[in-house]
XYZ file of C-alpha atoms in Angstrom:
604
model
C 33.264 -16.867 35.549
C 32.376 -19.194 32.281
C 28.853 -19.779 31.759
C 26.802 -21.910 29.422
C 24.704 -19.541 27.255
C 21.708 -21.104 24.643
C 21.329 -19.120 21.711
C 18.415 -19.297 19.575
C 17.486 -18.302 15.740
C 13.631 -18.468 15.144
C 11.084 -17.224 12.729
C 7.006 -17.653 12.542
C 4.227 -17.256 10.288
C 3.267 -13.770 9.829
C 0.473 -11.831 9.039
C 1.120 -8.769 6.984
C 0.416 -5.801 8.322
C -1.650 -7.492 11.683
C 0.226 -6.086 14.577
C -1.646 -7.387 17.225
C -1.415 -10.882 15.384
C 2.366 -10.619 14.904
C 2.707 -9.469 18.681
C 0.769 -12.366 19.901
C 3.285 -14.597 18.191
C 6.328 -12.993 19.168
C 4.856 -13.220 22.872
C 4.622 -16.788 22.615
C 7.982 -17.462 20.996
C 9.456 -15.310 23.766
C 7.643 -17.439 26.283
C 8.857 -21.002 24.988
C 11.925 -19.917 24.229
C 11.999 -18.575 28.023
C 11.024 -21.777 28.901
C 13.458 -23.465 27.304
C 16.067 -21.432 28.960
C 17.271 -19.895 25.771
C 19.492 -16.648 27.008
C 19.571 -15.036 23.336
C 16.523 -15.020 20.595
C 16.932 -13.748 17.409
C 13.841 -12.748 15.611
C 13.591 -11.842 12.059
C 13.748 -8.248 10.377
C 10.776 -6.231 10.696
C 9.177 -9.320 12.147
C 5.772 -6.748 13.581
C 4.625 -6.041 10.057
C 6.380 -8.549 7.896
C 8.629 -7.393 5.548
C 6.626 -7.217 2.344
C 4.610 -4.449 3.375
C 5.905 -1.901 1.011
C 4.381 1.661 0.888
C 2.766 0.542 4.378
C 5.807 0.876 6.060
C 5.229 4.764 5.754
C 1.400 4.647 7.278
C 1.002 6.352 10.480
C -1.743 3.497 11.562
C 0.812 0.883 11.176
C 3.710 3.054 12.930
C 1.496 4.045 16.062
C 0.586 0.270 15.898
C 4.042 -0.785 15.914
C 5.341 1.531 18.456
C 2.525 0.231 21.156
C 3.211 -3.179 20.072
C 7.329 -2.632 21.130
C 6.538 -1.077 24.033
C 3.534 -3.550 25.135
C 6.499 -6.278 24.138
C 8.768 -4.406 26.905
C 6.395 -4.232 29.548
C 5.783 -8.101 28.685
C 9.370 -8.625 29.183
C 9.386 -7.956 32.757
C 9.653 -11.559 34.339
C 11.696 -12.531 30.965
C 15.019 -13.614 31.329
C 15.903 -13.889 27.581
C 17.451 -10.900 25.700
C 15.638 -10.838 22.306
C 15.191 -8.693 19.407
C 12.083 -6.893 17.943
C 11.780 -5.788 14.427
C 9.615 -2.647 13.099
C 9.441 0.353 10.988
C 10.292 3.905 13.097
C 9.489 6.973 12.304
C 11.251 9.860 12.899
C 10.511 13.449 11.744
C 9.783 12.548 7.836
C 11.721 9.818 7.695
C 10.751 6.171 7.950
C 13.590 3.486 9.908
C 14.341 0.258 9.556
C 14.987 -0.399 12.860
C 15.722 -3.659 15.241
C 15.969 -3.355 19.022
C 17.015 -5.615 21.608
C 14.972 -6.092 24.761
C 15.440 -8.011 28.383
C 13.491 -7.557 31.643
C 11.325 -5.025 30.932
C 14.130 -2.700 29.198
C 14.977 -1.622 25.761
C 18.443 -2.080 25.478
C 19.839 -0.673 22.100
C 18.695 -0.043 18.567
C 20.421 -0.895 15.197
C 19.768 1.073 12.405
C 19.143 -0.451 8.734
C 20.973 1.703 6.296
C 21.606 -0.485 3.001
C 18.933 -0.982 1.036
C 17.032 -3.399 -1.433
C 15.366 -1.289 -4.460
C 12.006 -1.169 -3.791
C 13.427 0.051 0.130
C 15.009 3.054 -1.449
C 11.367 4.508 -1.384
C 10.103 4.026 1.735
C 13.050 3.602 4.300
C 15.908 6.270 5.326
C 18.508 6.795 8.371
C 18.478 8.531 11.274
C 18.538 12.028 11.920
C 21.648 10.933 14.513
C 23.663 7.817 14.882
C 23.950 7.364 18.436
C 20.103 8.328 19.722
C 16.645 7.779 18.175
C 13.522 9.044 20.500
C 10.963 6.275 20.484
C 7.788 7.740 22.400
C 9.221 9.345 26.054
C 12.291 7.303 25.570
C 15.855 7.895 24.145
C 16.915 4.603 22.891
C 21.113 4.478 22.131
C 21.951 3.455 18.883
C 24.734 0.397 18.792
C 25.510 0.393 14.254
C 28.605 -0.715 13.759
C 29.086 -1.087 17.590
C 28.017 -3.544 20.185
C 26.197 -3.935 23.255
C 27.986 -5.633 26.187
C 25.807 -7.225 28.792
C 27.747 -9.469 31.502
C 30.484 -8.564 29.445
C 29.172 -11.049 26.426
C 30.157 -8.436 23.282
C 26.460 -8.631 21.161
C 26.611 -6.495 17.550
C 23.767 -6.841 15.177
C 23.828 -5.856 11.800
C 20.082 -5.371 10.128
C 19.219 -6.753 6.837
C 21.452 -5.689 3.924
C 23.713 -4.128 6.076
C 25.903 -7.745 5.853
C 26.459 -7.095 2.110
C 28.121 -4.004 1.709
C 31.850 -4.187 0.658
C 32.394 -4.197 4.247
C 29.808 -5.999 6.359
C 28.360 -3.961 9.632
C 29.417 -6.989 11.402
C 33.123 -6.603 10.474
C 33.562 -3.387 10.946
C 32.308 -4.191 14.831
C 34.771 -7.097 14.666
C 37.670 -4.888 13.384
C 37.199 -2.607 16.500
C 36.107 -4.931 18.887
C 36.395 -8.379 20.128
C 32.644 -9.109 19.462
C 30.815 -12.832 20.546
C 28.309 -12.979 19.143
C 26.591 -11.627 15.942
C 22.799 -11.373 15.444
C 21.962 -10.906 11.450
C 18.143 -10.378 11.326
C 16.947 -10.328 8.015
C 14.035 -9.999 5.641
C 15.773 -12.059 2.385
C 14.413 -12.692 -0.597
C 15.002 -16.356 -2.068
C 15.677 -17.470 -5.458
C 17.156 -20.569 -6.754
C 20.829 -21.317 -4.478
C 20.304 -18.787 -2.164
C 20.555 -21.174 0.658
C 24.024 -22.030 -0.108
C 25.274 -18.138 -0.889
C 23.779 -17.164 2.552
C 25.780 -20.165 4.594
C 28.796 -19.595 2.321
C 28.336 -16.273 3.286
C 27.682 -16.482 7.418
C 30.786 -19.311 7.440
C 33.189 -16.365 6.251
C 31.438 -13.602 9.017
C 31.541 -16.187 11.599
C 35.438 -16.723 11.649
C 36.338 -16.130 15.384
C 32.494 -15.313 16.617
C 29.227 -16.431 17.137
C 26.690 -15.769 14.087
C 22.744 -16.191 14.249
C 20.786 -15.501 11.153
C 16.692 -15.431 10.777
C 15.123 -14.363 7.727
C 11.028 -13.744 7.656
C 9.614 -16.628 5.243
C 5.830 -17.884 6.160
C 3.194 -15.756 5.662
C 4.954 -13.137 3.821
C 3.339 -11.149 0.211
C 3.923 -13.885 -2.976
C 3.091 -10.596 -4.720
C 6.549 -10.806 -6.233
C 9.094 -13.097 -4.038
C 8.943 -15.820 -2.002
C 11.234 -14.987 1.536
C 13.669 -17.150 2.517
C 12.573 -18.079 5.470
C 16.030 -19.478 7.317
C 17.343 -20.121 10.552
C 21.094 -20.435 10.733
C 23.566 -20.416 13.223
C 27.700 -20.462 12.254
C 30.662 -20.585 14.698
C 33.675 -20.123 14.052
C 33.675 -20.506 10.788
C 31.207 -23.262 10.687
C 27.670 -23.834 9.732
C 26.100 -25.381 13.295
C 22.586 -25.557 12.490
C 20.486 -24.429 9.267
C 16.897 -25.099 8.619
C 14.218 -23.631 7.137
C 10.997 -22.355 8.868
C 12.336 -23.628 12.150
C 13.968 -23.046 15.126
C 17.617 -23.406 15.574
C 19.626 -23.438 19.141
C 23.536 -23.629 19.938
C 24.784 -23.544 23.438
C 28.168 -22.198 23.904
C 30.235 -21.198 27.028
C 31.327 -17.274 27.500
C 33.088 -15.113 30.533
C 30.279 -13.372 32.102
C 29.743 -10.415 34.996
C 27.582 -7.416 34.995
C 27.015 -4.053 33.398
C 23.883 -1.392 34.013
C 22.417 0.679 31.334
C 21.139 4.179 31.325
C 17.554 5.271 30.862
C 16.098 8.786 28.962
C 12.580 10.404 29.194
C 10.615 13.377 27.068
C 7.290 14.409 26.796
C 5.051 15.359 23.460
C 2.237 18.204 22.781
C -0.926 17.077 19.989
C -2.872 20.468 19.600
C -6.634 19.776 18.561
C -8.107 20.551 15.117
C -10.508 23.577 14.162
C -10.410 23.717 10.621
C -9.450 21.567 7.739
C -10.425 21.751 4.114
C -12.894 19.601 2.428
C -10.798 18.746 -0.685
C -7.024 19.458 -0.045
C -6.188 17.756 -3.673
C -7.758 20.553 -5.544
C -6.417 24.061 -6.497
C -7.955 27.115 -5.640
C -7.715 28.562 -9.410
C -10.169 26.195 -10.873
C -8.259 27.365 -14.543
C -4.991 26.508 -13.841
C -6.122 22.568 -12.502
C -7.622 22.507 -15.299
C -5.315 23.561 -18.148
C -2.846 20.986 -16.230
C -4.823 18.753 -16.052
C -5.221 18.357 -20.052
C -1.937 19.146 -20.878
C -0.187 16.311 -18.596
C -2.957 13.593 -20.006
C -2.995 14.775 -23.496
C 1.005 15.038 -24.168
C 1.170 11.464 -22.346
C -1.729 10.057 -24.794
C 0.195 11.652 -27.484
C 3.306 10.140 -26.530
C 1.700 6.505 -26.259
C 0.336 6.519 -29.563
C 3.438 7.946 -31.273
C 5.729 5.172 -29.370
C 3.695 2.551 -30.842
C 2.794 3.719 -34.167
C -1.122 4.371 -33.157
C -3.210 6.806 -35.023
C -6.718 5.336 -33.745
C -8.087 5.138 -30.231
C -11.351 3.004 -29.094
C -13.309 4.292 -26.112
C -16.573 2.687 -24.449
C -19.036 5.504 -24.310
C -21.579 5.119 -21.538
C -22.876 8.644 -21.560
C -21.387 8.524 -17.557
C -18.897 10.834 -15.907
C -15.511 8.670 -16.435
C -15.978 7.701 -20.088
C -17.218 11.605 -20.916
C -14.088 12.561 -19.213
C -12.038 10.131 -21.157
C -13.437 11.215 -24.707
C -12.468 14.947 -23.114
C -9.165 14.435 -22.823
C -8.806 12.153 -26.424
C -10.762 14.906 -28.601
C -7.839 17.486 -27.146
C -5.029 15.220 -27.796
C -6.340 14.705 -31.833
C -6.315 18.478 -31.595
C -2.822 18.952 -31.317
C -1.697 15.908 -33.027
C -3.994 17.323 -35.996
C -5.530 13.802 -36.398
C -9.086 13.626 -37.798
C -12.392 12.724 -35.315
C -13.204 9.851 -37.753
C -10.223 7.840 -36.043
C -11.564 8.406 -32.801
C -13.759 4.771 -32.437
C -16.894 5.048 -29.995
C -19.063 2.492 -29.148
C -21.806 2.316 -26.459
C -22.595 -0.770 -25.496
C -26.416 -1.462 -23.821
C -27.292 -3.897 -21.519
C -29.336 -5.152 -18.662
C -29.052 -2.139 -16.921
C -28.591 0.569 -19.086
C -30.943 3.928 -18.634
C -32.507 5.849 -21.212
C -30.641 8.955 -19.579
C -26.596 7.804 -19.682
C -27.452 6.240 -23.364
C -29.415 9.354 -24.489
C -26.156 11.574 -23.340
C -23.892 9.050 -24.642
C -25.253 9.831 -28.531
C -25.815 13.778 -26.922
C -21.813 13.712 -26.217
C -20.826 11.822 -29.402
C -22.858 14.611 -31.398
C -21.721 17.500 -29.673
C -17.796 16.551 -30.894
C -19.784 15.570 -33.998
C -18.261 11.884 -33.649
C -20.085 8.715 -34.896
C -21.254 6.852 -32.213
C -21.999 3.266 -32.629
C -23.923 0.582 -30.846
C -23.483 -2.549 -29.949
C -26.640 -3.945 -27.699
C -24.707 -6.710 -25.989
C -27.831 -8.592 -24.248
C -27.872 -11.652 -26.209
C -23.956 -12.484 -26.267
C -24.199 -11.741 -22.583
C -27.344 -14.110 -22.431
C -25.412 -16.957 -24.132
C -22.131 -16.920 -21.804
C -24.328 -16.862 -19.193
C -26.242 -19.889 -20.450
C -22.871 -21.484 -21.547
C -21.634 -20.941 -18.075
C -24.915 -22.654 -16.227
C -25.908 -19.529 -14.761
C -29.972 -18.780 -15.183
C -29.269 -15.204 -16.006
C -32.106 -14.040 -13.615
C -30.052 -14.042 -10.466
C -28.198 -10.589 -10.372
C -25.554 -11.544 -8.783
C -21.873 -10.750 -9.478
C -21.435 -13.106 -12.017
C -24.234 -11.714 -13.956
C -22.812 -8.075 -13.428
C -19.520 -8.742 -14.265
C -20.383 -10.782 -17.699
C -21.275 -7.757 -19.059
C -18.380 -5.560 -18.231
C -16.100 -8.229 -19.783
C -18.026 -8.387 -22.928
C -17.623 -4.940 -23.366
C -14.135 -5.067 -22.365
C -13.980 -7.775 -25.416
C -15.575 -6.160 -27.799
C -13.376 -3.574 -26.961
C -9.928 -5.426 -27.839
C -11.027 -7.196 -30.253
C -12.395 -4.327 -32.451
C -8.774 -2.557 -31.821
C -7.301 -5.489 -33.133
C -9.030 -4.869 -36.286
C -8.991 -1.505 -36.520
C -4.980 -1.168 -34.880
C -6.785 1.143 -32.624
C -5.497 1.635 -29.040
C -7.947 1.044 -26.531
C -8.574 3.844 -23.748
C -9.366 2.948 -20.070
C -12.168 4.917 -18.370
C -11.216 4.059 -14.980
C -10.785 6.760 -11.911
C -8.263 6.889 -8.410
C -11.651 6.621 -6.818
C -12.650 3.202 -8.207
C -9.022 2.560 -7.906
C -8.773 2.945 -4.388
C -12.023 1.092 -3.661
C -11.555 -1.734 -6.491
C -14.826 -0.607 -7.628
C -14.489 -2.160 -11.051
C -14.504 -5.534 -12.945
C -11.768 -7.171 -12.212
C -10.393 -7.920 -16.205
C -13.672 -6.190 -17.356
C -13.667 -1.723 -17.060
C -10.444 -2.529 -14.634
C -8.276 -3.219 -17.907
C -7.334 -1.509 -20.748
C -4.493 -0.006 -22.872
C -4.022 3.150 -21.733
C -5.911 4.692 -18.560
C -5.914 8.323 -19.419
C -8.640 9.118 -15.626
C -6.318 6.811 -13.296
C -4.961 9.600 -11.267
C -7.989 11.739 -11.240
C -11.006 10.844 -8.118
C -14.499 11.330 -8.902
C -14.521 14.782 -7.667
C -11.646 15.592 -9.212
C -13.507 14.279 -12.121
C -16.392 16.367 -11.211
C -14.033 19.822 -10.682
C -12.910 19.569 -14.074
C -16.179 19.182 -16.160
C -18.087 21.903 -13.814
C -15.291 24.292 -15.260
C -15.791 23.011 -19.110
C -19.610 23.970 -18.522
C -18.965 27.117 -16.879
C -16.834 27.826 -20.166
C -17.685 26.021 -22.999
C -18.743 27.870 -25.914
C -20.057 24.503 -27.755
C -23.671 24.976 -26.676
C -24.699 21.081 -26.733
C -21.699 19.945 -25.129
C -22.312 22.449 -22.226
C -25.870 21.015 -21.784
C -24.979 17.244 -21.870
C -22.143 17.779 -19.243
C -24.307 19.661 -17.029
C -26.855 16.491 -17.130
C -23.931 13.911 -17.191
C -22.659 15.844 -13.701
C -26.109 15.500 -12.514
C -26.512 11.740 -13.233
C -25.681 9.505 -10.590
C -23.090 7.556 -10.781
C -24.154 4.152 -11.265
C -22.213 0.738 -12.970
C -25.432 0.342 -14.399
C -24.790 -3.248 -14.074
C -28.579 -4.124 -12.917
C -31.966 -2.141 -12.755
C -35.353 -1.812 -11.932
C -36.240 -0.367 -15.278
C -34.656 1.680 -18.302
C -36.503 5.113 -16.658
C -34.724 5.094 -13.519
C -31.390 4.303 -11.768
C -31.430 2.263 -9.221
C -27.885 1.337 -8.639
C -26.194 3.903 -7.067
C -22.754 3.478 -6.496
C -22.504 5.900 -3.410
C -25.254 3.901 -1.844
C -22.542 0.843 -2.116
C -19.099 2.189 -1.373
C -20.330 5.159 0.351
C -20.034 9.255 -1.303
C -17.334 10.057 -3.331
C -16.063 12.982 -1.349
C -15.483 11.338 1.847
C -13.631 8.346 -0.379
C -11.619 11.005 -2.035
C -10.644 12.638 1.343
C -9.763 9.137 2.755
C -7.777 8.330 -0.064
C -5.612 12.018 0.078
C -5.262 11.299 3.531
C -4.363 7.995 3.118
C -1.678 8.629 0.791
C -0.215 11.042 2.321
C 0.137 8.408 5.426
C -1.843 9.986 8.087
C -3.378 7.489 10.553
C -7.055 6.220 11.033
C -7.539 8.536 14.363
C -6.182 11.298 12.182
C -8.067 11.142 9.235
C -11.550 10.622 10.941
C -10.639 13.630 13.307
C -10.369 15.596 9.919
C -13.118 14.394 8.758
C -15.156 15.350 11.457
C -13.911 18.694 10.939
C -14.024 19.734 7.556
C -17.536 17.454 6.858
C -19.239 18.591 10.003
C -22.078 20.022 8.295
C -22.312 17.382 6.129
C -22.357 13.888 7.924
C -22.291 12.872 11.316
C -19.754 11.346 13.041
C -21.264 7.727 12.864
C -21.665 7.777 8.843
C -17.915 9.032 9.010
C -16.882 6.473 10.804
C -18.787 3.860 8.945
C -17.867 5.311 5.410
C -14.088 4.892 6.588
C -14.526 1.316 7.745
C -15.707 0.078 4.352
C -13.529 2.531 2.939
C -10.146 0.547 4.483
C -11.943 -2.563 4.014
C -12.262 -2.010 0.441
C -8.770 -0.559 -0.364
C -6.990 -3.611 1.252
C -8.402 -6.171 -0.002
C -8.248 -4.889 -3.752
C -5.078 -4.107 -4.028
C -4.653 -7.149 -6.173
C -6.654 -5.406 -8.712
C -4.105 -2.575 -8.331
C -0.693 -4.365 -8.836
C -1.927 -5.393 -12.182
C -3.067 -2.105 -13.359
C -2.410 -1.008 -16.698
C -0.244 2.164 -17.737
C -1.298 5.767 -17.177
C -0.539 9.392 -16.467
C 0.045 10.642 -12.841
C -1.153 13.907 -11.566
C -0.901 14.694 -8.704
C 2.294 13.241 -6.564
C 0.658 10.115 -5.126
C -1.145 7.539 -6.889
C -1.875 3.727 -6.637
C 0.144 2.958 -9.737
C 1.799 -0.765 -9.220
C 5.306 0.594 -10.230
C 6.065 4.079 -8.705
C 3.050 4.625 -6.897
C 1.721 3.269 -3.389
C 2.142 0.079 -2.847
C 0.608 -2.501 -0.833
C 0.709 -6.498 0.062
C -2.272 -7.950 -2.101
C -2.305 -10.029 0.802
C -1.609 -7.434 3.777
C -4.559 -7.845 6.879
C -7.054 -4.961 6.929
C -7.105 -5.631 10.457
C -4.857 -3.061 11.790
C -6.972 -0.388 10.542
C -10.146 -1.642 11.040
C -9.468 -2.554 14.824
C -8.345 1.124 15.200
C -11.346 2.029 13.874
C -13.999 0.147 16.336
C -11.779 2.164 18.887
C -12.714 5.679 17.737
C -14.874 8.314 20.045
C -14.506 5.231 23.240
């Protein structure tokens, strides 16, 4: 029996990371292409989460997300005639899948398997324990690479992503065993200048003999660094029948049809409750050996930096606060064993609208303990005049006025290492990192950030220890007040006696941000991290300041990861950081939403 069949190639507008938003679209695309009578929609490559996600991919949020969303999709495709495909991240055991499945009246049909990789994949995406079965909640889903699904005897294969551009394309090899109809080729390419005519050159050759649909993600994808390509294509036969960009695409063509059934699997899971879990997992139990590491992984990669570049002077902002006293730390032990003299280590506090007595008075303490000249610089006036120059009144204290002064320290900063051939050191910490507590081109940018990998409490861990064994009396009594001081930006205050900006009042205490971010990087989801937290701070907070301390918390790290990709060089230690080129990575322009939705939901 010959039947007409309308095939159809489409892509939308994502939103990174926003599940529910990317659901909601693929519902409606389903439903007009349903309504147009379309038998077979092809949807792009990991077209739930867009495919610019990076280290997200790996989060347990957005895998729980995208596992409700697939089988929300199924249950949606009840009364749908269509056959269409669905494209998300899987995880199974450890491993993180690149997966595409193919869905019609209310079943799951098959899965295909990416297993060819772009770079930056290699990271984050692997294969499949098995190549025949993956187990996707209570169901056993067969696996179809390099295969086919037959429905009413129409011959389907689908090839995922990269998989086209091995030496021998998926697609082929399902051609070379089968006589296979059609071929769906959802991607997630990147575009660069004549890729449109390599990917029809390309898609003319596959489609000798078959039918070939091709949709690549484009709109609303990460410009963080590519632009997606955003294409529609069909080929027959060796033809190109439709191509566009951004929009739909449709071919009817006439195929033999009849009937086939397909098998269904069930399981069932255990999740055993939570009775103890430790306050700070990233910290060792022997306080000396964290320590010890600590300097000897900063100070041989300071040492290394200045001896690749010819550098025998550093220049460090001296606050008198926790980061920069950790900073001058870790240079004073590198110009140990590199035998250099103090007098090329350049310090320079640098006063302002809302410095206190008690960070400047350790500041010079610090500087004198390491008996290392200190200068000042009171930078009130040049603030006073950009502000002027700018229009501002430089009464409001708003971010404009804070800011101003971190950048003119952070250009006094350059400027005097340009005259002095003096590298300049970044004070920065993971904690600030994670949050994008800092000024964006202002404390957020340096030479070399020697704290980038260390939290606050990590921070905090290793100077308790230097006071608990220093034999340098005054050092040991200005870090015991500098680990007392609050930690402020001291960007604005009420006087010079007292501070009033307390940057746990704003982004919420420093231990619960350092647990989030552990957790976080080590992917675990919102549900799970709060239920930690509830565990191993319940004598500290309650569950509502936990729960509000991890909203701003994800609010925070998503929306600053901007300030991230364009962080500057430094040492990792521990095995997850936020570094923009091996550490984790995000969309600057990824959706907090996701998270924060997940969130609201907590304790209902």
């Amino acid at each position: 029996m010959k039947k007409n069949l309308k095939l159809r190639a489409e892509n939308f507008k994502i939103k990174i990371g926003n599940i529910s938003y990317n659901k909601k679209k693929i519902k409606e695309t389903i439903k007009k292409a349903n309504d147009d009578l379309v038998n077979i929609l092809l949807l792009p490559e990991l077209c739930l989460t867009g495919a610019s996600l990076y280290d997200g991919f790996a989060n347990d949020d957005i895998l729980e997300e995208c596992l409700d969303a697939l089988f929300d999709l199924k249950n949606f495709s009840k009364n749908i005639d269509t056959l269409f495909s669905v494209g998300l991240p899987v995880k199974e055991g450890r491993k993180i899948i690149d997966m595409v499945f193919l869905l019609k009246e209310g079943d799951i049909i098959g899965g295909f398997f990416k297993d060819n990789f772009k770079d930056h994949e290699k990271y984050v995406f692997d294969t499949p324990e098995e190549d025949e079965f993956i187990k996707i909640k209570d169901e056993y889903v067969h696996l179809y690479n390099k295969s086919y699904i037959e429905i009413n005897d129409i011959k389907i294969a689908v090839s995922v992503g990269e998989n086209e551009e091995k030496d021998i394309p998926d697609s082929l090899i399902s051609k070379s065993k089968n006589n296979i109809d059609i071929i769906l080729n959802p991607s997630a390419k990147t575009r660069y200048i004549g890729s449109k005519k390599d990917i029809e050159d390309k898609i003319k050759f596959l489609s000798k003999d078959t039918i070939y649909l091709y949709s690549s993600t484009g709109l609303g994808e990460s410009s963080t660094d590519f632009v997606y390509e955003g294409l529609n294509i069909i080929g027959e036969n060796g033809k190109i029948k439709e191509s566009k960009r951004d929009e739909f695409v449709d071919l009817c063509s006439y195929f033999d049809i009849s009937q086939n059934t397909i098998e269904e699997f069930f399981d069932f899971k255990n999740k055993p409750s939570l009775s103890y879990w430790d306050k700070f997992p990233y910290l060792l139990d022997d306080k000396k050996i964290y320590v010890e590491d600590a300097f000897d992984i900063v100070t041989r990669a300071l040492i290394q930096r200045m001896e690749a570049i010819s550098c025998k002077k550093v220049i460090l902002g001296l606050s008198g606060g926790l980061d920069s006293t950790m900073a001058l730390l870790f240079i004073v032990k590198a110009f140990e064993k590199m035998n250099l003299p103090k007098e090329k280590i350049l310090l320079y506090t640098m006063p302002a609208f809302g410095t206190s007595k008690r960070t400047k008075s350790n500041a010079f303490k610090l500087a004198e303990a390491f008996e290392i000249k200190l200068n000042e610089i009171v930078i009130k006036d040049a603030v006073n005049i950009h502000l002027k120059d700018i229009g501002h009144d430089g009464k409001t204290q708003d971010i404009a006025y804070e800011n101003a002064q971190a950048r003119e320290r952070t250009q006094i900063l350059f400027d005097i290492g340009n005259m002095e051939n003096a590298l300049v050191i970044g004070t920065g910490d993971k904690s600030e990192i994670s949050q994008g507590f800092a000024t964006y081109n202002g404390d957020h940018m340096s030479s070399y950030a020697v704290n980038a990998s260390l939290t606050k409490t990590e921070l905090r861990y290793i100077v308790s220890y230097l006071v608990e064994n220093t034999k340098n009396q005054k050092l040991k009594e200005v870090l015991d007040d500098i680990l007392k001081t609050p930690i402020s930006p001291e960007l604005k205050n009420e006087n010079e006696e007292k501070i009033s900006q307390k940057t746990e009042d704003i982004i919420g205490p420093y231990e619960l941000i350092d647990f989030f971010t552990f957790e976080f990087l080590e992917n675990s989801s919102v549900e799970e991290i709060y239920e930690k937290a509830k565990v191993a701070f319940k004598d500290d907070y309650d569950k509502k300041t936990i729960k509000k301390w991890l909203k701003s918390f994800y609010k925070r790290l998503i929306t600053s990861q901007f300030k991230r990709s364009v962080s500057v060089d430094g040492p990792a230690l521990s095995q997850k950081s936020f570094s923009p080129r091996r550490g984790y990575l995000l969309a600057s322009d990824m959706s907090a939403e996701v998270f924060l939705e997940r969130i609201e939901k907590l304790d209902e």
